[in-house]
PDB file of C-alpha atoms in Angstrom:
ATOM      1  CA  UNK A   1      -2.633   4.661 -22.592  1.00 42.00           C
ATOM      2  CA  UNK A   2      -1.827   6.647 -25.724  1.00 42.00           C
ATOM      3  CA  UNK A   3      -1.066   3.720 -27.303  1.00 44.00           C
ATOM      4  CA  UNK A   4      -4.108   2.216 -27.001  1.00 43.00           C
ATOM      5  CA  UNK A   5      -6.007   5.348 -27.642  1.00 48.00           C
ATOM      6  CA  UNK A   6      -4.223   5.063 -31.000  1.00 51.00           C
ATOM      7  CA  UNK A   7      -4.597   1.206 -31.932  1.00 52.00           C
ATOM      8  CA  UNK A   8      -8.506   2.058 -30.863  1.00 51.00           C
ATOM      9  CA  UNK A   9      -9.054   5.348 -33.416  1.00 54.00           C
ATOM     10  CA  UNK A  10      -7.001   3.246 -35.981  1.00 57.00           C
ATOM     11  CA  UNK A  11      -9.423   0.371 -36.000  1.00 54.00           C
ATOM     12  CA  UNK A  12     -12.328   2.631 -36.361  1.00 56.00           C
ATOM     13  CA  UNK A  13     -10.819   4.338 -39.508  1.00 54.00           C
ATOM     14  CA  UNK A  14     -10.066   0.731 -41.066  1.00 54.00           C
ATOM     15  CA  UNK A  15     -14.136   0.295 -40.310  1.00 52.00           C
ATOM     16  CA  UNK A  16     -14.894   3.302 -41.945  1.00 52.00           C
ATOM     17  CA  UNK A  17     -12.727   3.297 -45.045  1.00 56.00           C
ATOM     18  CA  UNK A  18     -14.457  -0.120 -45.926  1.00 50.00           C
ATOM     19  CA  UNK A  19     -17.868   1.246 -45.730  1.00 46.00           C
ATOM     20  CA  UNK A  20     -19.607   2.644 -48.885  1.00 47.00           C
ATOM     21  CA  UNK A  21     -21.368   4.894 -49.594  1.00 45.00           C
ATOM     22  CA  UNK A  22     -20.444   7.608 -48.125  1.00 45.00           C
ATOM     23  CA  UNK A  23     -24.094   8.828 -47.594  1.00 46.00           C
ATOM     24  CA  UNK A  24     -24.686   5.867 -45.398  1.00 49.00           C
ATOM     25  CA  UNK A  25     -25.669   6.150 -41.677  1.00 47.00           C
ATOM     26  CA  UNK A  26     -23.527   3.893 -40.500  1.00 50.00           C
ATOM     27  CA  UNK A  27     -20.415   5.469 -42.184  1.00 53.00           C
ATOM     28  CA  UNK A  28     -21.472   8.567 -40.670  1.00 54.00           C
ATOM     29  CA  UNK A  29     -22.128   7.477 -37.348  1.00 56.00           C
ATOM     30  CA  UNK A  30     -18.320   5.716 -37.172  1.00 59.00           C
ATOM     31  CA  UNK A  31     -16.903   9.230 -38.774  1.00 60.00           C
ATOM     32  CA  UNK A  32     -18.085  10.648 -35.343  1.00 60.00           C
ATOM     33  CA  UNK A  33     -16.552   8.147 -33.516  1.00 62.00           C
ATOM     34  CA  UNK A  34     -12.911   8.736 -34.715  1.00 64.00           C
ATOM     35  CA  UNK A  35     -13.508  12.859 -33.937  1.00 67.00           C
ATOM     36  CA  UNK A  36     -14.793  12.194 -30.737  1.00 69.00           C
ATOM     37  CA  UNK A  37     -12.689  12.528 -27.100  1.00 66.00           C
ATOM     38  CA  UNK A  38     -11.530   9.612 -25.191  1.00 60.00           C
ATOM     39  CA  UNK A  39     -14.593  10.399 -22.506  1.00 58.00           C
ATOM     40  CA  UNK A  40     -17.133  10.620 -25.252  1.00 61.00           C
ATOM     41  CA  UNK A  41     -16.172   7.489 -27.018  1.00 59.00           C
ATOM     42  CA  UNK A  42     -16.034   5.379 -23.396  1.00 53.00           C
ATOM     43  CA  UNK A  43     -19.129   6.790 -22.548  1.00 53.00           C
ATOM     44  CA  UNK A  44     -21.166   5.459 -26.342  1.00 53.00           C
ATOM     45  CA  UNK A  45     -19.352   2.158 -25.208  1.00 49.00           C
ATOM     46  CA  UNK A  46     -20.433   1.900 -21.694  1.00 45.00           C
ATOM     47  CA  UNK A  47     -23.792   2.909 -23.342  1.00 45.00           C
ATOM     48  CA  UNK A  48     -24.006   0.954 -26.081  1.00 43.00           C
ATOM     49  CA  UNK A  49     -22.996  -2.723 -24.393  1.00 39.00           C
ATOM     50  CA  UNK A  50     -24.371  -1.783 -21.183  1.00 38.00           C
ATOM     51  CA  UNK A  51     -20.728  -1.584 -18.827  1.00 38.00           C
ATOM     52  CA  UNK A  52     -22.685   0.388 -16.671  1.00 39.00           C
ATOM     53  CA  UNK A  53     -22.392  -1.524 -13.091  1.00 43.00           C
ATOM     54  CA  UNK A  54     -25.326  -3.119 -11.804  1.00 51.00           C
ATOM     55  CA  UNK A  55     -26.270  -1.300  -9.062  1.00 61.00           C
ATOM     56  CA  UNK A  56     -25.549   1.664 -10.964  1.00 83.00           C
ATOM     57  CA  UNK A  57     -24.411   4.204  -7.658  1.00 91.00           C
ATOM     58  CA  UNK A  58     -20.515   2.350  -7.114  1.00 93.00           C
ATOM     59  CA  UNK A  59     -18.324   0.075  -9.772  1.00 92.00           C
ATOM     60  CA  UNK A  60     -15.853  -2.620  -7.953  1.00 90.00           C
ATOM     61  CA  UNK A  61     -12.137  -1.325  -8.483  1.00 91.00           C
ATOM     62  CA  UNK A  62      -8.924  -3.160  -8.052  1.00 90.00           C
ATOM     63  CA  UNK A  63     -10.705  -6.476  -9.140  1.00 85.00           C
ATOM     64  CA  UNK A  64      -7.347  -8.772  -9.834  1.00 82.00           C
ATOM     65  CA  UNK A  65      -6.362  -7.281  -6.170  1.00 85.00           C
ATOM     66  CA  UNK A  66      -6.640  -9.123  -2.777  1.00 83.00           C
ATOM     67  CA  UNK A  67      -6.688  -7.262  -0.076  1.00 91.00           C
ATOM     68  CA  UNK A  68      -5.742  -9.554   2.344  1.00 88.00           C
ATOM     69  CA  UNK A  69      -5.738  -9.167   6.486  1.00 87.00           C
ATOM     70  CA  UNK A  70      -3.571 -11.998   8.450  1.00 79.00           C
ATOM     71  CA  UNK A  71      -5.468 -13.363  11.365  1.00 63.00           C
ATOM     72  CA  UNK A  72      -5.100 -11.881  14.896  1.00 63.00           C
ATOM     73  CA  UNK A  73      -6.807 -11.064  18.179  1.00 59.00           C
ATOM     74  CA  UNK A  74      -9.808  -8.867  17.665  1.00 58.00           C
ATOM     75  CA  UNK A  75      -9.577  -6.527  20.525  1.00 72.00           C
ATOM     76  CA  UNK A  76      -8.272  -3.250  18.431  1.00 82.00           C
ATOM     77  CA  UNK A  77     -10.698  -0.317  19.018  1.00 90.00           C
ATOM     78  CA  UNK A  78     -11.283   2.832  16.363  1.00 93.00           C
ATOM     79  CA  UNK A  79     -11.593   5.161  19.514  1.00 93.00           C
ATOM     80  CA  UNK A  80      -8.008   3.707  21.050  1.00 92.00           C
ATOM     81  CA  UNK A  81      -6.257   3.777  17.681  1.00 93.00           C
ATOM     82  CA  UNK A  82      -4.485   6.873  18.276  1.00 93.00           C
ATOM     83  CA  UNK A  83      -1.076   5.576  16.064  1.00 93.00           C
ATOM     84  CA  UNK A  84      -3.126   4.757  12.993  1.00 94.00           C
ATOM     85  CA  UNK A  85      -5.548   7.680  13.063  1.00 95.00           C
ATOM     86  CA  UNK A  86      -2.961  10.440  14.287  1.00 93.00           C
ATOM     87  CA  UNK A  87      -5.146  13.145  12.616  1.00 93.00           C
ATOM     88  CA  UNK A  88      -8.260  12.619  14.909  1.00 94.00           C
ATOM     89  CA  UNK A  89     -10.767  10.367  16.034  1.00 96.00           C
ATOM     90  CA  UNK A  90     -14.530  11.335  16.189  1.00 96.00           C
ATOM     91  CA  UNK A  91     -15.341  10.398  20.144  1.00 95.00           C
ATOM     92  CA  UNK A  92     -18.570   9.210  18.745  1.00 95.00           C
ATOM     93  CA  UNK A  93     -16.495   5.820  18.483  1.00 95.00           C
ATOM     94  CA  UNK A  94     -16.790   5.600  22.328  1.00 91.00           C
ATOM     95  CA  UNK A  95     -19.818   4.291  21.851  1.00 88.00           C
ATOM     96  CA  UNK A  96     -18.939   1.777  19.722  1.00 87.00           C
ATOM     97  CA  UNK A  97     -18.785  -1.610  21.837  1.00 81.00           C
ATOM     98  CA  UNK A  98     -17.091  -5.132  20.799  1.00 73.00           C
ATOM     99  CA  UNK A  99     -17.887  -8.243  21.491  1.00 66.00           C
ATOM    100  CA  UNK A 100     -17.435  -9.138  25.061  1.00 61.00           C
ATOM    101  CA  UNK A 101     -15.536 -12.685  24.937  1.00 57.00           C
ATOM    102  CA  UNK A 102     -11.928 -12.425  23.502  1.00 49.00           C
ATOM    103  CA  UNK A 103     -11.437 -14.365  20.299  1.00 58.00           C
ATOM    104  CA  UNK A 104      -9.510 -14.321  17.547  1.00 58.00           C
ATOM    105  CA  UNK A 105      -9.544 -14.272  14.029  1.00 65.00           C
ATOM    106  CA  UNK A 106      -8.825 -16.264  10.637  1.00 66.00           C
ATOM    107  CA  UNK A 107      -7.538 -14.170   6.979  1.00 77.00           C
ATOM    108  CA  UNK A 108     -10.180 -12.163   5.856  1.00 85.00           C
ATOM    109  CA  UNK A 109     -10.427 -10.349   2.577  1.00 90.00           C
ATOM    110  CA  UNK A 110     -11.477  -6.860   1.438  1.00 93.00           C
ATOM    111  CA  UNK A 111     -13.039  -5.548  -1.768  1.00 93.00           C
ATOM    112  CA  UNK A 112     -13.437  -1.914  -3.052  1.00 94.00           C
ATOM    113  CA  UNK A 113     -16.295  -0.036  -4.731  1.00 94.00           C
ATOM    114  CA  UNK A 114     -15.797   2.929  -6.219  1.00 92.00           C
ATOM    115  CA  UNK A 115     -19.049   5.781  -6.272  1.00 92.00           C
ATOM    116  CA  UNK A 116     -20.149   6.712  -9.503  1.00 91.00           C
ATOM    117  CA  UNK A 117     -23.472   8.751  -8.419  1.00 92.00           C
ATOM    118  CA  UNK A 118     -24.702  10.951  -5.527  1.00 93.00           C
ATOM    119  CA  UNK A 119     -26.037   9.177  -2.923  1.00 93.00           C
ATOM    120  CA  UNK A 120     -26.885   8.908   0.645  1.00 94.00           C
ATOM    121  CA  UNK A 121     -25.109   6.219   3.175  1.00 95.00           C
ATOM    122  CA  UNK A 122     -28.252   4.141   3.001  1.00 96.00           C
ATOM    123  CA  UNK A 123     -28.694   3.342  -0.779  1.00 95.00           C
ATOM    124  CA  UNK A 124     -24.842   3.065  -1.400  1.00 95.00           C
ATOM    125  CA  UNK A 125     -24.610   0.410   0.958  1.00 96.00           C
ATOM    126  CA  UNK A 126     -27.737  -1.601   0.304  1.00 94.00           C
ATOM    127  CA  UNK A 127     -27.605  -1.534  -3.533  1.00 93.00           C
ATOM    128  CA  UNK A 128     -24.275  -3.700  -2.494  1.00 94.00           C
ATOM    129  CA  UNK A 129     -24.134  -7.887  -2.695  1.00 90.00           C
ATOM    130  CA  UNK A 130     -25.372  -9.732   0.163  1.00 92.00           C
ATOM    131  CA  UNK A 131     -27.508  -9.028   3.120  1.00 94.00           C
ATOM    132  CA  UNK A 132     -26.799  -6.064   5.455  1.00 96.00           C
ATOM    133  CA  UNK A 133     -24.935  -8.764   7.978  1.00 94.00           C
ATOM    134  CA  UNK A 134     -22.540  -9.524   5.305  1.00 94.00           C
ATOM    135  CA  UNK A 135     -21.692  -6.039   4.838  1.00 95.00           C
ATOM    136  CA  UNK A 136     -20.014  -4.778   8.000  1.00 95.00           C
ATOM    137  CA  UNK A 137     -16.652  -4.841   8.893  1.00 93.00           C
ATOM    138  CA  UNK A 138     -15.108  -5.368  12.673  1.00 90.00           C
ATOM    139  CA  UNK A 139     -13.177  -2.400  14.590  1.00 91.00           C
ATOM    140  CA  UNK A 140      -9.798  -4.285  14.479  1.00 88.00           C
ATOM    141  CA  UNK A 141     -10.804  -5.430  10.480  1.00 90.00           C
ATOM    142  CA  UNK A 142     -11.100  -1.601   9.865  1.00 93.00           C
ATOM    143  CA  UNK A 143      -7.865  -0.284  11.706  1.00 92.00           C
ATOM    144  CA  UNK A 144      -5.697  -3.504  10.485  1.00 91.00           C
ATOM    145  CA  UNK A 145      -6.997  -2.106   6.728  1.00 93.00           C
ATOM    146  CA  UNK A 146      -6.160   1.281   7.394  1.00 94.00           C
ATOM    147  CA  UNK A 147      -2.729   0.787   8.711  1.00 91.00           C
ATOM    148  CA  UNK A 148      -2.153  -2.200   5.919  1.00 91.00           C
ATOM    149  CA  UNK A 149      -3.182  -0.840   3.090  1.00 91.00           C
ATOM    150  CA  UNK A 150      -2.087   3.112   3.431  1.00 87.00           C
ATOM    151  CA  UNK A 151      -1.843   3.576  -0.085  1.00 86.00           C
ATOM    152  CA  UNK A 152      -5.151   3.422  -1.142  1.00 89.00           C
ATOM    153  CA  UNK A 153      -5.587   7.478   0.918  1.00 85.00           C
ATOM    154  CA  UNK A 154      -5.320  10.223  -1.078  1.00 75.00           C
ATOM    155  CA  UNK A 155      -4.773  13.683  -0.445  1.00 67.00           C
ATOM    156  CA  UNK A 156      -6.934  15.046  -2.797  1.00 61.00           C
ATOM    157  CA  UNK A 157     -10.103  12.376  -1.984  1.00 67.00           C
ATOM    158  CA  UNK A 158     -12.418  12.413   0.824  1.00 71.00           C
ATOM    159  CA  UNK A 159     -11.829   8.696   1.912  1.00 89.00           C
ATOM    160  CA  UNK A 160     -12.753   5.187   2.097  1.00 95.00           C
ATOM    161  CA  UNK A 161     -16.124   4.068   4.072  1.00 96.00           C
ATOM    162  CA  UNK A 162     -16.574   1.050   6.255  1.00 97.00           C
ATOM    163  CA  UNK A 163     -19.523  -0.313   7.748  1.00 97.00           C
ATOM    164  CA  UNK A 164     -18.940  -1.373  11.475  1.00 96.00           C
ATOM    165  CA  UNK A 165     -21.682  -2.570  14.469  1.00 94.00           C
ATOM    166  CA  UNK A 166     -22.036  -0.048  17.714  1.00 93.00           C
ATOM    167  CA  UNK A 167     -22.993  -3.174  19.942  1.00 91.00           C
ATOM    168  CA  UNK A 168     -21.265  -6.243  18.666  1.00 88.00           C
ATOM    169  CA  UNK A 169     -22.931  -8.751  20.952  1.00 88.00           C
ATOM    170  CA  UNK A 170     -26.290  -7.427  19.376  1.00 91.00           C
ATOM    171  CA  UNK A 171     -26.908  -8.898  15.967  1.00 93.00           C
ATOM    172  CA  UNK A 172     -28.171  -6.904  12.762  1.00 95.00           C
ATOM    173  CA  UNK A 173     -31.726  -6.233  11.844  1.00 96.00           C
ATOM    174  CA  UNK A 174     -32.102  -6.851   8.200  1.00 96.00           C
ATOM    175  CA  UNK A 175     -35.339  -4.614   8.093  1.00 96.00           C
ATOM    176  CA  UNK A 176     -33.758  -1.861  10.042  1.00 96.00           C
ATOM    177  CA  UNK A 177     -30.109  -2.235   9.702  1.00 96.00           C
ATOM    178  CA  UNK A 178     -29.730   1.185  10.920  1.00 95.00           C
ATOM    179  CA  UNK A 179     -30.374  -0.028  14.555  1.00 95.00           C
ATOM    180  CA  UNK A 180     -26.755  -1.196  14.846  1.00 95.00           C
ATOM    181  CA  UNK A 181     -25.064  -0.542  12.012  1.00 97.00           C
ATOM    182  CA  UNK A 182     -23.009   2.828  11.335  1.00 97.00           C
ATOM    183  CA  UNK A 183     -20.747   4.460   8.958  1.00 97.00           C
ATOM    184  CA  UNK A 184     -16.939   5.371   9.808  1.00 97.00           C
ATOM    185  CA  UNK A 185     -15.696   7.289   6.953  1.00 95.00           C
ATOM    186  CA  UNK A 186     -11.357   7.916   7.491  1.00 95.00           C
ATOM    187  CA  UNK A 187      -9.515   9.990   5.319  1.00 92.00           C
ATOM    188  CA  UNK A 188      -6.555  11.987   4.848  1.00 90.00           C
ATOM    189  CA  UNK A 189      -6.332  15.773   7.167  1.00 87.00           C
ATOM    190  CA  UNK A 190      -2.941  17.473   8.461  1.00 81.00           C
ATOM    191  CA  UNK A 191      -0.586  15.014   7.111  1.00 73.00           C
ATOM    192  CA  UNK A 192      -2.806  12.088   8.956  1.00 90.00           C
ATOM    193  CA  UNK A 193      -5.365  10.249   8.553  1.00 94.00           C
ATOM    194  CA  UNK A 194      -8.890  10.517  10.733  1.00 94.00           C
ATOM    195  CA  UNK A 195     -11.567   8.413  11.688  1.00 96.00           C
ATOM    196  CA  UNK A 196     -15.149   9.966  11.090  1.00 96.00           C
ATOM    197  CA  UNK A 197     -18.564   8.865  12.598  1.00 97.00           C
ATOM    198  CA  UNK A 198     -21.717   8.737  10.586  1.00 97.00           C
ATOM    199  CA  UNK A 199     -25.187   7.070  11.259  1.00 96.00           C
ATOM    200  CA  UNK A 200     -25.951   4.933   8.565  1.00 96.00           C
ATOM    201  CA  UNK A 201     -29.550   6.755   7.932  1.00 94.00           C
ATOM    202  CA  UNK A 202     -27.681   9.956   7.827  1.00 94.00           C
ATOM    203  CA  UNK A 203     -29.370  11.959   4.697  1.00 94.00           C
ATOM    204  CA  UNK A 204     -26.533  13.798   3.556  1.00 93.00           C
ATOM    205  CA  UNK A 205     -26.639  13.172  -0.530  1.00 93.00           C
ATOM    206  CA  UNK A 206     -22.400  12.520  -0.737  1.00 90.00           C
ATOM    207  CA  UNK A 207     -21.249  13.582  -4.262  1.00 86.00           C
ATOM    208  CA  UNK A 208     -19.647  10.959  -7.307  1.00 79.00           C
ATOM    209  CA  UNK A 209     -16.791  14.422  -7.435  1.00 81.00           C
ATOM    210  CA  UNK A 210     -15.725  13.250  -4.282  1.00 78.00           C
ATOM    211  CA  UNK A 211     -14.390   9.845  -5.453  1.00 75.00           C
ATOM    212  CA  UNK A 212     -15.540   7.674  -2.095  1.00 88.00           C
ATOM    213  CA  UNK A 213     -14.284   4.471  -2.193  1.00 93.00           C
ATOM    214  CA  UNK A 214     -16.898   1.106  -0.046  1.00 95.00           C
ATOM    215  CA  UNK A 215     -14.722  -1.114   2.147  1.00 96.00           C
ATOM    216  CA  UNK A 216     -16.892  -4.649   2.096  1.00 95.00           C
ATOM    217  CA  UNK A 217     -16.036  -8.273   2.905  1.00 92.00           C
ATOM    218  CA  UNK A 218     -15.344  -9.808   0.159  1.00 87.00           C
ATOM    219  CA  UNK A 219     -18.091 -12.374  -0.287  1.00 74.00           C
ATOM    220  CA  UNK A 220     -17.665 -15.921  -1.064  1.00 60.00           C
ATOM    221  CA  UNK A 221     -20.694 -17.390  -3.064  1.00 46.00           C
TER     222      UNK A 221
END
């Protein structure tokens, strides 16, 4: 990183020493550049070509990076998942029903956004790609996750969110996704990790500081 930082500052100094005169506003406005931090500089960037992410509350992460779960028989349940969430499970999850025929499932494949601004359940999850049914994970897609990718949990982070139905026989309202859709949030307590149970039009504002990280289908367009 420090080498980079480097090559960066030493390109802007090669820009500068070739502008005359010195009085200029462009010279100037490159002198400031090569004095300013690491933050400050990535932030005139992100400013100046527009990097800021589309949807402008969460930034995809680990882009190059599948995250991959093999097929298997969808029948795991959040609330009976005592060996992946050892720390605790919200009972809330009881009332969380799957689909009532057995099946099984194909790969699937998981991406990651990343919050970069306050916001409540609601708007972080609907300023995301695709319609609200494309956005929700199964019980058995969010504990096969958990216990593949354990990794991704940090101690010092609040957790990764998933978006999973309460009835999955009933399908998903697009004008009132909250109907059947809610939010577990697991993250790291005593050592463990614990499962969390949110309704999705829950108005708690959930801070940037706390580095929350979206678990969506990845979608194929």
């Amino acid at each position: 990183m420090e080498t980079i930082n480097q090559s960066r500052v030493a390109v802007i100094k090669k820009i500068v020493a070739k502008v005359q005169p010195e009085g200029s506003l462009f010279f100037k406005a490159l002198e400031k550049l090569v004095d300013c931090s690491d933050e400050e500089l990535d932030n005139f960037l992100r400013q100046s070509f527009n990097l800021t992410p589309k949807n402008g509350l969460t930034r995809q992460i680990f882009t190059e990076q599948n995250f991959l779960l093999t097929h298997r028989q969808g029948r795991r349940l959040i609330s009976c998942a005592n060996q992946v969430f050892k720390a605790g499970i919200d009972p809330a999850f009881t009332e969380c029903r799957i689909e009532k025929n057995e099946f099984f499932f194909l790969e699937s494949s998981m991406r990651l956004q990343e919050m970069i601004s306050n916001g409540i359940f609601m708007n972080l999850f609907s300023c995301q790609s695709g319609s609200w049914n494309q956005k929700w994970v199964y019980q058995y897609q969010l504990v096969d996750f958990c216990e593949t990718f354990p990794e991704l949990f940090r101690q010092n982070s609040c957790g990764l969110i998933f978006l999973i139905k309460k009835d999955g026989d009933k399908t998903i309202d697009e004008n009132n996704p909250g109907d059947n859709l809610v939010v577990a949030r697991v993250m790291v307590r005593a050592g463990g990790l614990c499962a969390l149970y949110y309704p999705l039009d829950n108005q708690r504002l959930w801070s940037e500081d706390n580095y929350y990280w979206l678990v969506l289908p990845r979608l194929i367009f």
